[in-house]
Coordinates of C-alpha atoms in Angstrom, one line a residue:
Chain A
M1 CA 46.3 -305.6 -56.1
K2 CA 46.5 -302.6 -54.5
L3 CA 50.3 -302.3 -53.2
A4 CA 51.9 -299.7 -51.1
I5 CA 55.8 -299.5 -51.6
L6 CA 58.1 -298.5 -48.9
G7 CA 61.6 -297.7 -50.3
S8 CA 62.1 -295.9 -53.4
G9 CA 65.9 -297.5 -54.1
A10 CA 66.6 -299.7 -57.1
V11 CA 64.4 -302.7 -55.2
G12 CA 61.4 -300.3 -54.4
S13 CA 61.6 -297.9 -57.8
S14 CA 61.7 -301.1 -60.0
V15 CA 58.5 -302.6 -58.0
A16 CA 56.9 -300.1 -59.1
E17 CA 58.2 -299.8 -62.9
L18 CA 56.6 -302.9 -63.0
A19 CA 54.1 -303.6 -61.2
G20 CA 51.0 -302.4 -63.9
E21 CA 52.8 -305.1 -66.0
Y22 CA 51.9 -307.9 -63.2
G23 CA 48.9 -306.7 -63.2
H24 CA 48.9 -304.7 -59.7
E25 CA 48.1 -300.9 -58.9
V26 CA 50.5 -298.5 -56.8
V27 CA 48.4 -296.5 -54.8
A28 CA 51.2 -295.2 -52.4
L29 CA 54.8 -295.0 -52.7
A30 CA 57.8 -293.7 -50.3
D31 CA 61.2 -292.7 -50.1
S32 CA 63.2 -291.7 -46.8
S33 CA 61.5 -288.5 -46.3
S34 CA 58.1 -287.8 -48.3
A35 CA 55.7 -289.3 -50.7
V36 CA 53.3 -289.7 -52.8
V37 CA 49.5 -291.3 -52.2
D38 CA 46.5 -291.6 -55.0
D39 CA 44.1 -294.2 -54.8
G40 CA 43.2 -294.0 -58.1
G41 CA 46.9 -295.2 -59.1
V42 CA 50.0 -293.4 -58.6
D43 CA 51.7 -291.8 -61.5
V44 CA 54.8 -293.6 -61.2
A45 CA 57.1 -292.4 -63.7
A46 CA 56.3 -288.7 -62.2
A47 CA 56.9 -289.7 -58.5
L48 CA 60.1 -291.2 -59.8
D49 CA 61.2 -288.2 -61.8
R50 CA 60.2 -286.2 -58.9
K51 CA 62.9 -287.9 -56.8
S52 CA 65.8 -287.5 -59.5
A53 CA 65.3 -283.9 -60.0
E54 CA 63.4 -282.5 -57.1
G55 CA 65.2 -285.6 -54.1
A56 CA 61.5 -286.9 -53.4
V57 CA 58.6 -288.8 -54.9
G58 CA 56.1 -286.6 -53.2
A59 CA 54.2 -284.3 -51.3
A60 CA 53.2 -286.6 -48.5
D61 CA 54.5 -287.5 -45.5
P62 CA 56.1 -291.1 -45.7
D63 CA 54.0 -292.0 -42.8
D64 CA 51.0 -291.4 -45.0
A65 CA 51.6 -294.7 -47.1
L66 CA 51.5 -296.8 -44.3
D67 CA 48.1 -295.5 -43.7
A68 CA 47.3 -295.3 -47.2
D69 CA 44.6 -297.9 -48.6
Y70 CA 46.2 -300.9 -49.9
D71 CA 46.3 -304.6 -50.0
A72 CA 49.5 -305.6 -49.8
L73 CA 52.3 -303.2 -48.3
V74 CA 56.5 -303.8 -50.2
E75 CA 58.2 -303.3 -47.4
A76 CA 61.6 -302.5 -49.6
T77 CA 63.6 -299.8 -46.7
P78 CA 67.4 -300.7 -46.3
T79 CA 68.3 -303.6 -44.1
T80 CA 69.0 -303.0 -40.8
L81 CA 70.1 -305.0 -37.5
G82 CA 69.0 -305.7 -34.6
D83 CA 65.4 -304.1 -33.7
A84 CA 65.4 -304.0 -37.5
Q85 CA 63.4 -300.4 -37.4
P86 CA 61.7 -298.6 -39.0
G87 CA 61.4 -301.7 -41.5
F88 CA 59.8 -304.2 -38.2
G89 CA 57.9 -300.9 -37.3
H90 CA 56.2 -300.9 -41.1
V91 CA 55.3 -304.8 -41.5
E92 CA 53.4 -304.4 -37.6
T93 CA 51.1 -301.3 -38.9
A94 CA 50.4 -303.6 -41.7
L95 CA 50.0 -306.7 -40.4
E96 CA 47.6 -305.3 -37.8
R97 CA 46.0 -303.7 -40.2
D98 CA 45.3 -307.1 -41.7
R99 CA 46.7 -306.3 -44.7
H100 CA 49.3 -308.3 -47.1
V101 CA 53.4 -307.6 -46.1
V102 CA 55.7 -308.6 -49.1
L103 CA 59.7 -308.2 -47.8
A104 CA 62.6 -307.5 -49.6
N105 CA 63.9 -306.3 -46.7
K106 CA 65.5 -309.0 -45.3
G107 CA 66.0 -307.0 -41.4
P108 CA 62.7 -308.0 -39.8
V109 CA 62.6 -312.0 -41.3
A110 CA 66.3 -311.9 -40.2
E111 CA 66.7 -310.9 -36.7
R112 CA 62.6 -310.6 -35.3
Y113 CA 61.8 -313.5 -36.9
G114 CA 59.5 -315.1 -34.0
D115 CA 57.5 -311.4 -33.6
V116 CA 56.6 -311.1 -37.2
M117 CA 55.3 -314.7 -37.0
D118 CA 53.3 -314.1 -34.1
L119 CA 52.0 -310.7 -36.3
A120 CA 51.4 -312.8 -39.1
D121 CA 49.3 -315.7 -37.1
D122 CA 46.9 -313.0 -35.7
S123 CA 46.6 -311.3 -38.9
A124 CA 44.5 -312.0 -41.5
G125 CA 46.7 -310.7 -44.0
E126 CA 50.6 -313.1 -44.8
V127 CA 53.9 -312.2 -44.9
L128 CA 56.3 -313.4 -47.8
F129 CA 59.8 -312.7 -48.6
E130 CA 61.6 -314.2 -51.7
A131 CA 63.6 -311.4 -52.3
T132 CA 65.5 -310.9 -49.2
V133 CA 67.5 -314.6 -50.2
G134 CA 69.1 -314.5 -53.6
G135 CA 67.7 -311.8 -55.5
A136 CA 65.1 -312.9 -58.6
I137 CA 66.1 -316.8 -58.0
P138 CA 62.9 -318.4 -56.1
V139 CA 65.0 -320.2 -53.2
L140 CA 61.7 -320.0 -51.1
S141 CA 59.2 -320.7 -53.0
T142 CA 61.0 -323.9 -53.8
I143 CA 61.3 -324.9 -50.3
S144 CA 57.7 -323.7 -50.0
D145 CA 56.7 -326.2 -53.0
F146 CA 58.5 -329.0 -51.9
G147 CA 57.6 -328.4 -48.3
A148 CA 60.3 -327.3 -45.3
G149 CA 60.2 -330.7 -43.9
Q150 CA 61.3 -332.1 -46.9
I151 CA 64.7 -329.9 -46.9
T152 CA 67.7 -330.9 -44.7
A153 CA 69.7 -328.4 -45.9
A154 CA 70.5 -325.4 -48.2
R155 CA 73.6 -324.1 -48.8
G156 CA 75.4 -321.5 -51.6
V157 CA 77.1 -317.9 -52.5
L158 CA 74.6 -316.0 -51.5
N159 CA 76.5 -312.7 -51.9
G160 CA 77.6 -311.1 -55.4
T161 CA 80.4 -309.0 -54.5
A162 CA 81.8 -311.3 -52.3
N163 CA 81.5 -313.8 -55.3
F164 CA 83.1 -310.8 -57.8
I165 CA 85.9 -310.2 -55.5
L166 CA 87.0 -314.1 -55.1
S167 CA 86.4 -314.9 -59.0
R168 CA 88.1 -312.3 -59.8
M169 CA 91.3 -312.6 -57.7
A170 CA 91.8 -316.0 -59.2
A171 CA 91.5 -315.4 -62.9
E172 CA 93.0 -312.3 -62.4
G173 CA 95.9 -313.1 -59.4
L174 CA 95.1 -310.3 -57.7
D175 CA 95.2 -309.2 -54.4
Y176 CA 92.0 -309.0 -52.3
E177 CA 92.2 -304.7 -51.9
H178 CA 92.8 -303.9 -55.8
V179 CA 90.2 -306.2 -56.8
L180 CA 87.7 -304.2 -53.9
A181 CA 88.5 -301.0 -55.4
E182 CA 87.9 -302.3 -58.8
A183 CA 84.6 -303.7 -58.2
Q184 CA 84.0 -300.3 -56.7
D185 CA 84.4 -298.3 -59.4
L186 CA 82.5 -300.4 -61.7
G187 CA 79.7 -300.2 -58.9
V188 CA 79.7 -304.0 -58.3
A189 CA 81.2 -302.7 -54.5
E190 CA 79.3 -300.3 -52.7
A191 CA 81.4 -297.5 -51.2
D192 CA 81.1 -299.0 -47.7
P193 CA 81.3 -302.9 -48.7
T194 CA 82.1 -303.9 -45.5
F195 CA 78.6 -306.3 -45.0
D196 CA 79.3 -307.8 -48.3
V197 CA 83.1 -308.8 -47.3
D198 CA 82.4 -309.4 -43.7
G199 CA 79.9 -311.9 -44.6
T200 CA 77.3 -310.3 -42.6
D201 CA 74.4 -310.1 -45.8
A202 CA 74.8 -313.7 -46.4
A203 CA 74.7 -314.6 -42.8
L204 CA 71.6 -312.4 -42.5
K205 CA 70.5 -314.8 -46.0
C206 CA 71.5 -318.0 -44.2
V207 CA 69.6 -317.1 -41.2
I208 CA 66.2 -316.4 -43.1
L209 CA 66.7 -320.0 -44.3
S210 CA 67.2 -321.2 -40.9
N211 CA 64.2 -320.3 -39.9
V212 CA 62.5 -321.2 -42.5
L213 CA 63.7 -324.7 -42.4
S214 CA 63.4 -325.0 -38.6
Q215 CA 59.9 -324.1 -39.3
G216 CA 59.4 -323.1 -35.9
E217 CA 61.2 -325.2 -34.2
R218 CA 64.2 -322.4 -32.8
V219 CA 64.0 -319.1 -34.2
Y220 CA 67.4 -317.8 -35.3
S221 CA 69.2 -313.7 -35.7
L222 CA 72.4 -313.1 -37.1
E223 CA 74.2 -313.8 -33.1
D224 CA 73.0 -317.1 -33.9
A225 CA 75.3 -317.4 -37.2
D226 CA 79.1 -318.3 -37.0
V227 CA 80.4 -316.0 -40.0
E228 CA 84.0 -315.9 -41.1
G229 CA 84.1 -313.5 -44.1
I230 CA 87.0 -312.9 -47.3
E231 CA 88.8 -310.2 -46.0
E232 CA 92.1 -312.0 -44.8
I233 CA 92.3 -314.3 -48.2
P234 CA 95.6 -313.7 -49.5
G235 CA 95.9 -314.4 -53.7
T236 CA 98.0 -317.1 -52.6
A237 CA 95.3 -319.5 -51.3
L238 CA 93.8 -318.6 -54.2
D239 CA 96.8 -319.8 -56.6
L240 CA 97.0 -323.1 -54.2
A241 CA 93.6 -323.9 -54.7
S242 CA 94.0 -323.4 -58.3
E243 CA 97.1 -326.1 -58.6
D244 CA 94.3 -329.0 -56.8
N245 CA 91.4 -327.6 -59.2
R246 CA 89.6 -326.0 -56.9
T247 CA 89.2 -322.4 -56.1
V248 CA 87.6 -320.2 -52.9
R249 CA 83.9 -319.3 -52.5
L250 CA 82.1 -317.7 -49.8
I251 CA 79.4 -320.7 -48.8
G252 CA 76.6 -320.4 -46.9
E253 CA 75.5 -323.3 -45.1
A254 CA 72.2 -322.8 -43.2
T255 CA 70.0 -325.9 -41.7
P256 CA 67.2 -326.2 -39.3
D257 CA 70.2 -326.5 -36.9
G258 CA 71.9 -323.5 -37.6
V259 CA 74.1 -321.1 -39.6
T260 CA 77.6 -320.8 -41.2
V261 CA 79.4 -318.7 -43.3
G262 CA 83.2 -318.8 -44.2
P263 CA 85.7 -318.8 -46.8
R264 CA 85.4 -322.9 -48.6
L265 CA 87.3 -324.7 -51.1
V266 CA 85.3 -325.8 -53.9
P267 CA 85.7 -327.7 -57.0
Q268 CA 86.8 -325.4 -60.2
N269 CA 84.2 -326.2 -62.4
G270 CA 81.5 -327.3 -59.7
A271 CA 78.1 -325.7 -59.3
L272 CA 79.4 -323.8 -56.4
S273 CA 82.1 -322.3 -58.7
V274 CA 79.4 -319.6 -59.7
T275 CA 81.4 -316.3 -61.6
G276 CA 81.0 -313.1 -61.5
T277 CA 77.9 -311.2 -59.1
R278 CA 75.6 -314.6 -59.9
N279 CA 74.2 -316.7 -57.1
I280 CA 74.0 -319.9 -56.6
V281 CA 72.0 -322.0 -53.9
Q282 CA 72.1 -326.0 -53.1
L283 CA 68.6 -327.4 -51.6
E284 CA 69.8 -331.3 -50.4
T285 CA 66.0 -332.6 -50.3
E286 CA 64.9 -335.8 -48.1
H287 CA 63.7 -338.2 -51.4
A288 CA 64.7 -335.8 -55.0
G289 CA 68.5 -335.5 -54.1
Q290 CA 69.9 -331.9 -54.7
L291 CA 68.3 -329.4 -56.3
N292 CA 70.3 -326.4 -57.5
V293 CA 68.9 -322.9 -58.2
S294 CA 71.5 -320.3 -59.6
G295 CA 70.7 -316.7 -60.9
R296 CA 70.9 -312.7 -60.5
G297 CA 71.1 -312.4 -56.6
A298 CA 70.8 -308.5 -57.0
G299 CA 69.7 -306.1 -59.3
G300 CA 65.9 -303.7 -58.9
P301 CA 64.6 -305.3 -61.6
E302 CA 65.6 -308.9 -60.5
T303 CA 65.0 -308.3 -56.7
A304 CA 61.8 -306.6 -57.9
S305 CA 60.8 -310.1 -60.4
A306 CA 60.8 -311.6 -56.6
V307 CA 58.6 -310.0 -55.1
L308 CA 56.2 -309.6 -57.5
A309 CA 56.1 -313.2 -57.5
D310 CA 55.5 -312.6 -53.9
V311 CA 52.0 -310.3 -54.6
G312 CA 50.8 -312.9 -57.5
R313 CA 51.1 -315.1 -54.7
L314 CA 49.2 -313.6 -51.8
P315 CA 45.4 -314.8 -51.9
P316 CA 42.5 -311.9 -51.9
L317 CA 41.7 -309.9 -48.6
E318 CA 38.5 -310.8 -47.6
Chain B
M1 CA 44.0 -335.1 -49.8
K2 CA 42.4 -338.0 -51.3
L3 CA 44.9 -340.0 -53.7
A4 CA 43.6 -342.2 -56.5
I5 CA 47.2 -343.7 -57.7
L6 CA 47.1 -345.0 -61.3
G7 CA 49.8 -346.8 -62.4
S8 CA 52.5 -348.8 -60.3
G9 CA 56.1 -348.5 -61.6
A10 CA 58.6 -346.5 -60.4
V11 CA 56.7 -343.3 -60.4
G12 CA 53.0 -344.4 -58.8
S13 CA 54.4 -346.6 -56.4
S14 CA 56.5 -344.3 -54.8
V15 CA 53.8 -341.4 -54.5
A16 CA 51.9 -343.8 -52.7
E17 CA 55.1 -344.6 -50.8
L18 CA 55.3 -341.5 -50.0
A19 CA 51.6 -340.0 -49.7
G20 CA 51.4 -340.4 -45.9
E21 CA 54.6 -338.4 -45.1
Y22 CA 53.0 -335.6 -46.7
G23 CA 50.0 -335.9 -45.2
H24 CA 47.4 -337.7 -47.8
E25 CA 45.7 -340.9 -47.8
V26 CA 45.8 -343.3 -51.0
V27 CA 41.8 -344.2 -50.8
A28 CA 42.5 -346.5 -54.7
L29 CA 45.8 -347.4 -56.3
A30 CA 46.1 -349.3 -59.6
D31 CA 48.5 -351.1 -62.1
S32 CA 47.5 -352.1 -65.5
S33 CA 46.0 -354.7 -64.1
S34 CA 44.4 -354.9 -61.1
A35 CA 43.5 -352.1 -57.9
V36 CA 43.0 -351.8 -54.5
V37 CA 40.6 -349.3 -53.5
D38 CA 40.1 -348.6 -49.8
D39 CA 38.1 -345.2 -48.6
G40 CA 39.6 -346.0 -45.0
G41 CA 42.7 -345.8 -46.4
V42 CA 44.9 -348.3 -49.2
D43 CA 47.5 -350.4 -47.0
V44 CA 50.4 -349.7 -49.2
A45 CA 53.4 -351.7 -48.6
A46 CA 50.5 -354.4 -48.1
A47 CA 49.4 -353.6 -51.7
L48 CA 53.0 -353.5 -53.2
D49 CA 54.2 -356.8 -51.7
R50 CA 51.2 -357.9 -53.6
K51 CA 52.4 -356.9 -57.0
S52 CA 55.7 -358.0 -56.0
A53 CA 54.6 -362.1 -55.0
E54 CA 51.7 -361.9 -57.0
G55 CA 52.0 -359.2 -59.6
A56 CA 48.8 -357.5 -58.9
V57 CA 48.4 -354.8 -56.6
G58 CA 45.1 -356.3 -55.5
A59 CA 41.7 -357.8 -56.6
A60 CA 39.8 -354.6 -57.5
D61 CA 39.4 -353.8 -61.4
P62 CA 41.6 -350.9 -62.5
D63 CA 38.7 -349.1 -63.5
D64 CA 37.4 -349.6 -59.5
A65 CA 40.0 -347.1 -58.9
L66 CA 38.7 -344.2 -61.2
D67 CA 35.1 -344.5 -59.4
A68 CA 37.1 -344.4 -56.0
D69 CA 36.1 -341.5 -53.9
Y70 CA 39.5 -339.7 -54.2
D71 CA 40.0 -335.3 -54.0
A72 CA 42.9 -335.7 -56.7
L73 CA 43.6 -338.4 -59.7
V74 CA 47.3 -339.0 -59.7
E75 CA 47.5 -340.0 -63.5
A76 CA 51.1 -342.2 -63.5
T77 CA 50.7 -344.5 -66.2
P78 CA 53.4 -344.7 -68.9
T79 CA 52.8 -342.0 -71.6
T80 CA 51.3 -342.8 -74.6
L81 CA 51.7 -340.7 -77.7
G82 CA 48.6 -339.4 -80.9
D83 CA 45.5 -339.4 -78.4
A84 CA 47.2 -340.2 -75.5
Q85 CA 45.2 -342.6 -74.0
P86 CA 44.7 -344.6 -72.1
G87 CA 46.4 -341.7 -69.8
F88 CA 43.7 -338.8 -71.3
G89 CA 40.4 -340.8 -70.3
H90 CA 41.8 -341.3 -66.8
V91 CA 41.9 -337.5 -66.8
E92 CA 38.7 -336.9 -68.6
T93 CA 37.4 -338.5 -66.3
A94 CA 38.5 -337.0 -62.8
L95 CA 38.1 -333.6 -64.7
E96 CA 34.3 -334.4 -65.4
R97 CA 33.8 -335.9 -61.7
D98 CA 34.8 -332.2 -61.0
R99 CA 38.1 -333.8 -59.2
H100 CA 41.9 -332.5 -59.3
V101 CA 44.3 -334.1 -61.1
V102 CA 48.1 -334.3 -61.2
L103 CA 49.8 -335.9 -64.1
A104 CA 53.3 -337.6 -64.4
N105 CA 51.9 -339.2 -67.2
K106 CA 53.3 -337.3 -70.3
G107 CA 50.9 -337.8 -72.9
P108 CA 47.3 -335.6 -72.2
V109 CA 49.8 -332.7 -72.0
A110 CA 51.9 -332.7 -74.4
E111 CA 49.7 -334.0 -76.5
R112 CA 46.0 -332.8 -76.1
Y113 CA 46.8 -329.8 -74.3
G114 CA 43.7 -327.8 -75.6
D115 CA 41.6 -330.6 -75.2
V116 CA 42.8 -331.1 -71.2
M117 CA 42.6 -327.4 -70.5
D118 CA 39.2 -327.4 -72.1
L119 CA 38.3 -329.5 -70.0
A120 CA 40.3 -328.8 -66.7
D121 CA 38.6 -325.1 -68.0
D122 CA 34.4 -326.9 -67.2
S123 CA 35.6 -328.7 -64.0
A124 CA 36.0 -327.5 -60.6
G125 CA 39.5 -329.5 -60.5
E126 CA 43.0 -328.2 -61.7
V127 CA 44.8 -330.3 -63.8
L128 CA 49.2 -330.3 -62.5
F129 CA 51.9 -331.4 -64.4
E130 CA 55.4 -330.7 -62.7
A131 CA 56.7 -334.0 -62.7
T132 CA 56.3 -334.5 -66.4
V133 CA 59.1 -331.7 -66.9
G134 CA 62.6 -332.3 -65.4
G135 CA 61.4 -334.9 -62.8
A136 CA 62.6 -333.2 -59.3
I137 CA 63.2 -329.9 -60.3
P138 CA 60.7 -326.7 -60.2
V139 CA 60.6 -326.2 -64.0
L140 CA 57.1 -325.9 -64.2
S141 CA 56.5 -323.9 -60.9
T142 CA 59.3 -321.8 -61.2
I143 CA 57.6 -320.2 -64.4
S144 CA 54.1 -320.1 -62.6
D145 CA 55.5 -318.0 -59.6
F146 CA 57.1 -315.8 -62.3
G147 CA 54.2 -315.7 -64.9
A148 CA 54.1 -317.8 -67.7
G149 CA 54.1 -314.6 -69.6
Q150 CA 57.6 -313.4 -67.9
I151 CA 59.3 -316.1 -69.5
T152 CA 60.5 -315.6 -73.2
A153 CA 62.3 -319.2 -73.5
A154 CA 63.2 -322.4 -71.9
R155 CA 66.3 -324.4 -73.0
G156 CA 68.4 -327.6 -71.2
V157 CA 69.1 -330.6 -70.8
L158 CA 65.9 -332.8 -70.3
N159 CA 66.7 -336.5 -70.8
G160 CA 69.3 -338.3 -68.1
T161 CA 69.9 -341.5 -70.4
A162 CA 70.9 -339.2 -74.0
N163 CA 73.4 -336.7 -71.1
F164 CA 74.8 -339.9 -69.8
I165 CA 75.4 -341.4 -73.0
L166 CA 77.1 -337.7 -74.2
S167 CA 78.8 -337.4 -70.9
R168 CA 80.7 -340.8 -71.2
M169 CA 81.9 -340.7 -75.1
A170 CA 83.0 -337.2 -73.7
A171 CA 85.1 -338.6 -70.6
E172 CA 85.8 -341.7 -72.0
G173 CA 86.5 -341.2 -75.2
L174 CA 83.5 -344.0 -76.7
D175 CA 81.6 -344.5 -78.7
Y176 CA 77.7 -344.6 -79.2
E177 CA 77.2 -347.9 -79.3
H178 CA 79.9 -349.2 -76.8
V179 CA 78.5 -346.4 -74.0
L180 CA 74.5 -346.8 -75.1
A181 CA 74.9 -350.9 -74.1
E182 CA 77.0 -349.9 -70.7
A183 CA 74.2 -347.5 -70.0
Q184 CA 71.4 -350.4 -70.4
D185 CA 73.3 -353.1 -68.5
L186 CA 73.9 -350.0 -65.3
G187 CA 70.2 -349.8 -66.2
V188 CA 71.0 -346.2 -67.2
A189 CA 69.5 -346.7 -70.3
E190 CA 66.2 -348.8 -70.8
A191 CA 66.2 -351.9 -73.2
D192 CA 64.5 -350.1 -76.1
P193 CA 66.0 -347.1 -75.9
T194 CA 65.0 -345.3 -78.5
F195 CA 62.5 -342.5 -77.4
D196 CA 65.6 -341.6 -75.1
V197 CA 68.2 -341.2 -77.8
D198 CA 66.1 -339.8 -80.6
G199 CA 65.4 -337.2 -79.2
T200 CA 61.2 -338.0 -78.4
D201 CA 61.1 -337.5 -74.6
A202 CA 62.6 -334.1 -74.5
A203 CA 60.7 -333.0 -77.2
L204 CA 57.6 -333.9 -75.6
K205 CA 58.9 -332.4 -71.7
C206 CA 59.6 -329.3 -74.7
V207 CA 56.2 -329.1 -76.4
I208 CA 54.4 -329.2 -72.4
L209 CA 56.6 -326.1 -72.0
S210 CA 55.8 -324.4 -75.2
N211 CA 51.9 -324.8 -74.8
V212 CA 52.8 -323.2 -70.7
L213 CA 54.5 -320.5 -71.6
S214 CA 52.3 -319.9 -74.7
Q215 CA 49.4 -318.9 -72.4
G216 CA 47.2 -320.7 -74.9
E217 CA 47.9 -318.7 -77.8
R218 CA 48.7 -321.4 -79.3
V219 CA 48.7 -325.0 -79.0
Y220 CA 52.0 -328.0 -79.4
S221 CA 52.3 -331.5 -80.1
L222 CA 55.1 -333.6 -80.5
E223 CA 54.1 -333.0 -85.0
D224 CA 55.1 -329.8 -84.1
A225 CA 58.7 -329.9 -83.3
D226 CA 61.7 -330.0 -85.1
V227 CA 63.3 -332.8 -83.4
E228 CA 67.3 -334.1 -84.0
G229 CA 68.3 -337.2 -82.0
I230 CA 72.1 -338.7 -80.7
E231 CA 72.3 -341.7 -82.4
E232 CA 74.6 -340.5 -85.0
I233 CA 77.2 -338.3 -82.9
P234 CA 80.3 -339.7 -83.7
G235 CA 83.4 -340.2 -81.0
T236 CA 85.5 -337.5 -83.3
A237 CA 82.6 -335.1 -83.3
L238 CA 83.0 -334.9 -79.4
D239 CA 86.8 -335.7 -79.6
L240 CA 86.7 -332.1 -81.6
A241 CA 84.6 -330.4 -79.7
S242 CA 86.4 -330.7 -76.1
E243 CA 90.0 -329.3 -78.6
D244 CA 87.8 -326.0 -78.5
N245 CA 86.6 -326.3 -75.0
R246 CA 83.3 -327.5 -75.8
T247 CA 81.3 -330.5 -75.9
V248 CA 77.8 -332.0 -77.0
R249 CA 74.4 -331.7 -75.5
L250 CA 71.2 -332.9 -76.2
I251 CA 69.6 -329.4 -75.9
G252 CA 65.8 -328.9 -75.9
E253 CA 64.6 -325.2 -76.8
A254 CA 61.1 -324.5 -76.0
T255 CA 59.5 -320.7 -76.6
P256 CA 55.7 -319.2 -76.9
D257 CA 56.8 -319.7 -81.1
G258 CA 57.9 -323.6 -81.5
V259 CA 60.0 -325.8 -80.0
T260 CA 63.2 -327.6 -81.0
V261 CA 65.8 -330.4 -79.8
G262 CA 68.6 -331.6 -80.6
P263 CA 72.7 -331.7 -80.3
R264 CA 74.0 -328.7 -79.6
L265 CA 77.9 -327.7 -78.7
V266 CA 78.2 -326.0 -75.3
P267 CA 80.6 -325.1 -73.5
Q268 CA 82.9 -327.9 -71.3
N269 CA 82.6 -326.2 -67.8
G270 CA 79.1 -324.5 -68.6
A271 CA 75.8 -324.4 -66.8
L272 CA 74.5 -326.9 -69.1
S273 CA 77.4 -329.1 -69.5
V274 CA 75.8 -331.2 -66.9
T275 CA 76.8 -334.5 -66.5
G276 CA 75.3 -338.2 -66.0
T277 CA 72.0 -337.7 -66.0
R278 CA 71.8 -334.8 -64.4
N279 CA 69.2 -332.7 -66.0
I280 CA 68.9 -328.7 -66.2
V281 CA 66.8 -326.0 -67.1
Q282 CA 67.6 -322.1 -68.0
L283 CA 64.4 -319.7 -67.6
E284 CA 64.8 -316.2 -70.1
T285 CA 62.8 -313.8 -67.7
E286 CA 61.8 -310.7 -69.0
H287 CA 63.6 -308.7 -65.8
A288 CA 65.3 -311.5 -64.0
G289 CA 68.3 -312.4 -66.6
Q290 CA 68.3 -316.1 -67.2
L291 CA 67.6 -318.8 -64.2
N292 CA 69.3 -322.6 -63.8
V293 CA 67.6 -324.6 -62.1
S294 CA 69.0 -328.5 -62.1
G295 CA 68.7 -331.5 -60.3
R296 CA 67.4 -335.2 -61.4
G297 CA 65.3 -335.5 -63.9
A298 CA 64.4 -338.3 -63.2
G299 CA 63.5 -341.9 -61.1
G300 CA 61.0 -343.2 -58.4
P301 CA 61.1 -340.6 -55.6
E302 CA 62.6 -337.9 -57.0
T303 CA 59.9 -337.7 -59.8
A304 CA 57.1 -338.5 -56.6
S305 CA 58.5 -335.6 -54.8
A306 CA 57.2 -333.2 -58.1
V307 CA 53.8 -335.6 -58.3
L308 CA 53.2 -334.2 -53.9
A309 CA 54.1 -330.9 -54.1
D310 CA 51.7 -330.1 -57.3
V311 CA 49.7 -332.0 -54.3
G312 CA 50.1 -330.1 -51.8
R313 CA 49.3 -326.9 -54.1
L314 CA 45.7 -327.6 -54.8
P315 CA 43.0 -326.0 -53.4
P316 CA 40.6 -327.9 -51.3
L317 CA 37.5 -329.5 -53.2
E318 CA 34.6 -327.4 -51.9

């Protein structure tokens, strides 16, 4: 498939680098201020070298990538809240051109799910967004394989930064501020970790899950979610939990009826107490009990694998 | 889709009972000595009642089910080794009629994978077999979504009976014979548990995994697998492992290059030390690290969910 990739951060550049291995061709690659478009196939290594050296992937305008002759648009620009722009506009343009869209950007399907589905209904293109929930972990494809109607709830650890902080606090007896600083030094936490530690990032993923599970019955956005973060958890709470063979994890829960995210006590050796930056999702099924899927919930190549798995699922365009 | 279901044991009868909920229609249902065929839709509840009361699902011959007007044949007769008959013959008949096949029976894809793939290549029908590996757990669909070439190895706990026995031996300090008798009383182990405890069942699943992972480069059958069971493990081995925070699990490993099954030391609180009858599979990916999928590896409705997920993946026949 011919891909136009918007966004040249960790995910977008990994998709560009791995596309060939999956049998696809990159015909356009854009960052926030430039683009390179080549119907014969972009030289990805050269474009990424230019970005490192000169700060621009190419001489073209980012909008030129949207006009390129692609089969699928890969939207990997940063997640934005509210109107989810400019990501939403990119999705709109591609679907109106009857092209497929694969999202790594959570904004359009968390904040404007109904609008995206309406556009998809009127398009020959399809929209897939496995990479928006749990990085490499096949959460949405598993729900799709089972049938969304067969899944009554999804719950799990969906933010690696928050999980790293809670794991370290429990293992080392350190307080929140100390471990956050350490995580920032290690590059596990961003300079501004607000959305990771206040539960917003996990909530966006759960909003997407509830949108999928409710099958159009209801449409959720971030403002519908009941969200609490981990900033106020004292180290003593983890010590107390530990005496009871339990620990604290930031758990998100998505059902067709709503979204909650907050710190929860979980068994110390249970499935939900994954350590470090790993993510896990538990799916409650109608007839097959509980399924657990876990793996790396973030990272460039990991998230790119989910994007490219989505690309592989798309039907050929007429 | 119109389904003909061969086999009316726990899996076949669950597929028949749940098919309607998934939007499919049962046009034939057979057990080993009888069948019921109805182009307008079999009355599944009545057929299963007849089987309980009279020992036969209907008045027709089992072969009549093979001749029915179905889109997909669900092969849920018992797994047989060697020539994998009569299951293989059922697969052959359906594919030669250009119909789809969904297998719960491991025999044809473990023992005669090359023959099945050759038949599928010449057929308008497709062959899917998610239910043959790990019951409800979406192992094969995850491999398919990522691309078999992206998975370098699959390893895990693939037999619930053996895992129940090892879990109980470790937790209660009991010996193998004692726990096996208990498992038989509970219905977790069959009267003849040979294939579960000698590693054959796990090996068949790993053979199927290696066949999928090698993408036709090599074809495996049970005789290619290096297999050791759990019958000889003394309780003292589990006690020793426990002192080192480890335990013993029957671990199968499948790569494109071969199959091994045997008891292995694993960390006591690690992902592979699932307890009771749960199964887990770890997939090693090229670019996305390790993915773990776990859930119920056996049971009628659980395995039927995997069968019906496969049915949902099949394209309409021309």
